[in-house]
Amino acid sequence: MAIDQKPDKKTETERSKPLTFRDNPEVKRKIEDYKKANPDDVLYYTRLVREHPDRAIDTFILNRVQKHETDMKLIEKQLPSAKAFYDAQTPEARQRIDRDLADTNPYYKEKAFVQAVFREKDRQTRREFANPAPATGPKVAA
């Protein structure tokens, strides 16, 4: 009797689809211009990726973390107004906002909340423009 072979245990990244990249000529041109102006950076990052891939990953993630922190500075300024707007809304509007936040990663919760409030406010403003109220301003005599 033959021994059953165990399936290969592959990590999630090994089983996932191959990476696909977008090709944006404008972005590519900007990158090439930067490379020409900063050859030392090109050499540094090339060596970093080749010789210390874990450190390169941390470097890329650090850039994302710094962008998130910059975004959060603005979100922190907008959050009190967003909460006040949310508190002043009808239950239906609150449900729409809450539905937008249902599956949000806690790391992005405040940012997603502010964005959901903006979407709701925009939705309400568009509805107001679609159904304009009669003008109450002074009438001009002919």
mmCIF file of C-alpha atoms in Angstrom:
data_model
loop_
_atom_site.group_PDB
_atom_site.id
_atom_site.type_symbol
_atom_site.label_atom_id
_atom_site.label_comp_id
_atom_site.label_asym_id
_atom_site.label_seq_id
_atom_site.Cartn_x
_atom_site.Cartn_y
_atom_site.Cartn_z
ATOM 1 C CA MET A 1 0.000 0.000 0.000
ATOM 2 C CA ALA A 2 1.391 3.378 -1.022
ATOM 3 C CA ILE A 3 1.803 6.241 1.381
ATOM 4 C CA ASP A 4 -0.399 9.245 0.648
ATOM 5 C CA GLN A 5 1.567 12.282 -0.357
ATOM 6 C CA LYS A 6 0.837 15.430 1.601
ATOM 7 C CA PRO A 7 0.038 18.449 -0.523
ATOM 8 C CA ASP A 8 2.749 21.063 -0.720
ATOM 9 C CA LYS A 9 2.327 23.664 1.970
ATOM 10 C CA LYS A 10 2.714 27.012 0.285
ATOM 11 C CA THR A 11 2.395 30.385 1.916
ATOM 12 C CA GLU A 12 -0.482 32.659 0.967
ATOM 13 C CA THR A 13 1.767 34.861 -1.167
ATOM 14 C CA GLU A 14 3.081 31.853 -3.108
ATOM 15 C CA ARG A 15 -0.468 30.705 -3.931
ATOM 16 C CA SER A 16 -1.700 34.145 -4.949
ATOM 17 C CA LYS A 17 -1.912 35.374 -8.503
ATOM 18 C CA PRO A 18 1.212 36.812 -10.142
ATOM 19 C CA LEU A 19 1.731 40.531 -9.697
ATOM 20 C CA THR A 20 0.449 42.776 -12.431
ATOM 21 C CA PHE A 21 1.664 46.295 -12.951
ATOM 22 C CA ARG A 22 0.053 49.283 -14.614
ATOM 23 C CA ASP A 23 2.090 51.126 -17.180
ATOM 24 C CA ASN A 24 1.550 54.875 -16.963
ATOM 25 C CA PRO A 25 3.898 56.740 -19.345
ATOM 26 C CA GLU A 26 3.547 60.012 -17.430
ATOM 27 C CA VAL A 27 4.531 58.405 -14.112
ATOM 28 C CA LYS A 28 7.303 56.466 -15.833
ATOM 29 C CA ARG A 29 8.698 59.728 -17.271
ATOM 30 C CA LYS A 30 8.683 61.338 -13.806
ATOM 31 C CA ILE A 31 10.529 58.363 -12.357
ATOM 32 C CA GLU A 32 13.110 58.422 -15.150
ATOM 33 C CA ASP A 33 13.623 62.172 -14.656
ATOM 34 C CA TYR A 34 14.156 61.592 -10.928
ATOM 35 C CA LYS A 35 16.611 58.767 -11.615
ATOM 36 C CA LYS A 36 18.644 60.998 -13.956
ATOM 37 C CA ALA A 37 18.733 63.787 -11.382
ATOM 38 C CA ASN A 38 19.529 61.450 -8.451
ATOM 39 C CA PRO A 39 21.859 58.631 -9.529
ATOM 40 C CA ASP A 40 23.030 58.081 -5.943
ATOM 41 C CA ASP A 41 19.455 57.282 -4.905
ATOM 42 C CA VAL A 42 19.164 54.769 -7.751
ATOM 43 C CA LEU A 43 22.350 53.054 -6.625
ATOM 44 C CA TYR A 44 21.254 53.071 -2.963
ATOM 45 C CA TYR A 45 17.788 51.629 -3.610
ATOM 46 C CA THR A 46 19.113 49.063 -6.074
ATOM 47 C CA ARG A 47 21.592 47.800 -3.499
ATOM 48 C CA LEU A 48 18.988 47.991 -0.725
ATOM 49 C CA VAL A 49 16.542 45.780 -2.619
ATOM 50 C CA ARG A 50 19.245 43.319 -3.698
ATOM 51 C CA GLU A 51 21.254 43.080 -0.468
ATOM 52 C CA HIS A 52 18.653 43.782 2.233
ATOM 53 C CA PRO A 53 15.155 42.983 0.920
ATOM 54 C CA ASP A 54 13.596 43.021 4.409
ATOM 55 C CA ARG A 55 14.947 46.516 4.983
ATOM 56 C CA ALA A 56 13.649 47.579 1.555
ATOM 57 C CA ILE A 57 10.171 46.342 2.497
ATOM 58 C CA ASP A 58 10.349 48.353 5.712
ATOM 59 C CA THR A 59 11.414 51.417 3.716
ATOM 60 C CA PHE A 60 8.418 51.119 1.381
ATOM 61 C CA ILE A 61 6.066 50.581 4.311
ATOM 62 C CA LEU A 62 7.577 53.549 6.160
ATOM 63 C CA ASN A 63 6.677 55.763 3.187
ATOM 64 C CA ARG A 64 3.079 54.541 3.425
ATOM 65 C CA VAL A 65 3.041 55.119 7.205
ATOM 66 C CA GLN A 66 4.326 58.671 6.768
ATOM 67 C CA LYS A 67 1.667 59.383 4.133
ATOM 68 C CA HIS A 68 -0.987 57.995 6.486
ATOM 69 C CA GLU A 69 0.278 60.213 9.313
ATOM 70 C CA THR A 70 0.142 63.257 7.037
ATOM 71 C CA ASP A 71 -3.409 62.365 6.002
ATOM 72 C CA MET A 72 -4.384 61.866 9.647
ATOM 73 C CA LYS A 73 -3.242 65.377 10.592
ATOM 74 C CA LEU A 74 -5.899 66.760 8.252
ATOM 75 C CA ILE A 75 -8.464 64.160 9.368
ATOM 76 C CA GLU A 76 -7.928 65.145 13.017
ATOM 77 C CA LYS A 77 -8.793 68.745 12.123
ATOM 78 C CA GLN A 78 -11.914 67.649 10.208
ATOM 79 C CA LEU A 79 -13.114 65.059 12.731
ATOM 80 C CA PRO A 80 -14.945 67.391 15.183
ATOM 81 C CA SER A 81 -16.993 68.955 12.362
ATOM 82 C CA ALA A 82 -17.673 65.530 10.869
ATOM 83 C CA LYS A 83 -18.925 64.230 14.227
ATOM 84 C CA ALA A 84 -21.156 67.291 14.666
ATOM 85 C CA PHE A 85 -22.581 66.770 11.159
ATOM 86 C CA TYR A 86 -23.164 63.067 11.891
ATOM 87 C CA ASP A 87 -24.927 63.836 15.179
ATOM 88 C CA ALA A 88 -27.251 66.302 13.419
ATOM 89 C CA GLN A 89 -28.351 63.785 10.758
ATOM 90 C CA THR A 90 -31.533 61.777 10.430
ATOM 91 C CA PRO A 91 -31.393 58.082 11.347
ATOM 92 C CA GLU A 92 -31.444 57.170 7.636
ATOM 93 C CA ALA A 93 -28.406 59.324 6.903
ATOM 94 C CA ARG A 94 -26.571 57.870 9.904
ATOM 95 C CA GLN A 95 -27.361 54.367 8.663
ATOM 96 C CA ARG A 96 -25.840 55.180 5.265
ATOM 97 C CA ILE A 97 -22.679 56.450 6.941
ATOM 98 C CA ASP A 98 -22.551 53.458 9.303
ATOM 99 C CA ARG A 99 -23.026 51.086 6.346
ATOM 100 C CA ASP A 100 -19.997 52.659 4.660
ATOM 101 C CA LEU A 101 -17.935 51.992 7.791
ATOM 102 C CA ALA A 102 -19.127 48.437 8.437
ATOM 103 C CA ASP A 103 -16.117 46.561 7.049
ATOM 104 C CA THR A 104 -13.462 49.209 7.590
ATOM 105 C CA ASN A 105 -10.127 48.259 9.076
ATOM 106 C CA PRO A 106 -9.811 49.931 12.518
ATOM 107 C CA TYR A 107 -6.508 51.514 11.418
ATOM 108 C CA TYR A 108 -8.443 53.562 8.834
ATOM 109 C CA LYS A 109 -11.701 54.033 10.792
ATOM 110 C CA GLU A 110 -11.423 57.793 11.445
ATOM 111 C CA LYS A 111 -10.350 58.549 7.884
ATOM 112 C CA ALA A 112 -13.176 56.416 6.506
ATOM 113 C CA PHE A 113 -15.648 58.157 8.844
ATOM 114 C CA VAL A 114 -14.695 61.617 7.586
ATOM 115 C CA GLN A 115 -14.857 60.422 3.972
ATOM 116 C CA ALA A 116 -18.297 58.855 4.564
ATOM 117 C CA VAL A 117 -19.533 62.131 6.090
ATOM 118 C CA PHE A 118 -18.234 64.026 3.032
ATOM 119 C CA ARG A 119 -20.060 61.595 0.726
ATOM 120 C CA GLU A 120 -23.303 62.037 2.699
ATOM 121 C CA LYS A 121 -22.985 65.814 2.707
ATOM 122 C CA ASP A 122 -22.272 65.756 -1.038
ATOM 123 C CA ARG A 123 -25.279 63.477 -1.609
ATOM 124 C CA GLN A 124 -27.518 65.890 0.308
ATOM 125 C CA THR A 125 -26.145 68.920 -1.533
ATOM 126 C CA ARG A 126 -26.714 67.260 -4.914
ATOM 127 C CA ARG A 127 -30.278 66.430 -3.895
ATOM 128 C CA GLU A 128 -30.854 70.081 -2.921
ATOM 129 C CA PHE A 129 -29.620 71.248 -6.325
ATOM 130 C CA ALA A 130 -31.780 68.680 -8.090
ATOM 131 C CA ASN A 131 -34.880 69.981 -6.259
ATOM 132 C CA PRO A 132 -34.252 73.708 -5.771
ATOM 133 C CA ALA A 133 -36.500 75.559 -3.371
ATOM 134 C CA PRO A 134 -38.297 78.653 -4.643
ATOM 135 C CA ALA A 135 -36.164 81.772 -4.396
ATOM 136 C CA THR A 136 -37.056 84.074 -1.509
ATOM 137 C CA GLY A 137 -34.934 87.029 -2.610
ATOM 138 C CA PRO A 138 -36.260 90.435 -3.604
ATOM 139 C CA LYS A 139 -38.116 90.564 -6.919
ATOM 140 C CA VAL A 140 -37.006 93.010 -9.545
ATOM 141 C CA ALA A 141 -39.798 95.206 -10.983
ATOM 142 C CA ALA A 142 -40.054 95.368 -14.746
#
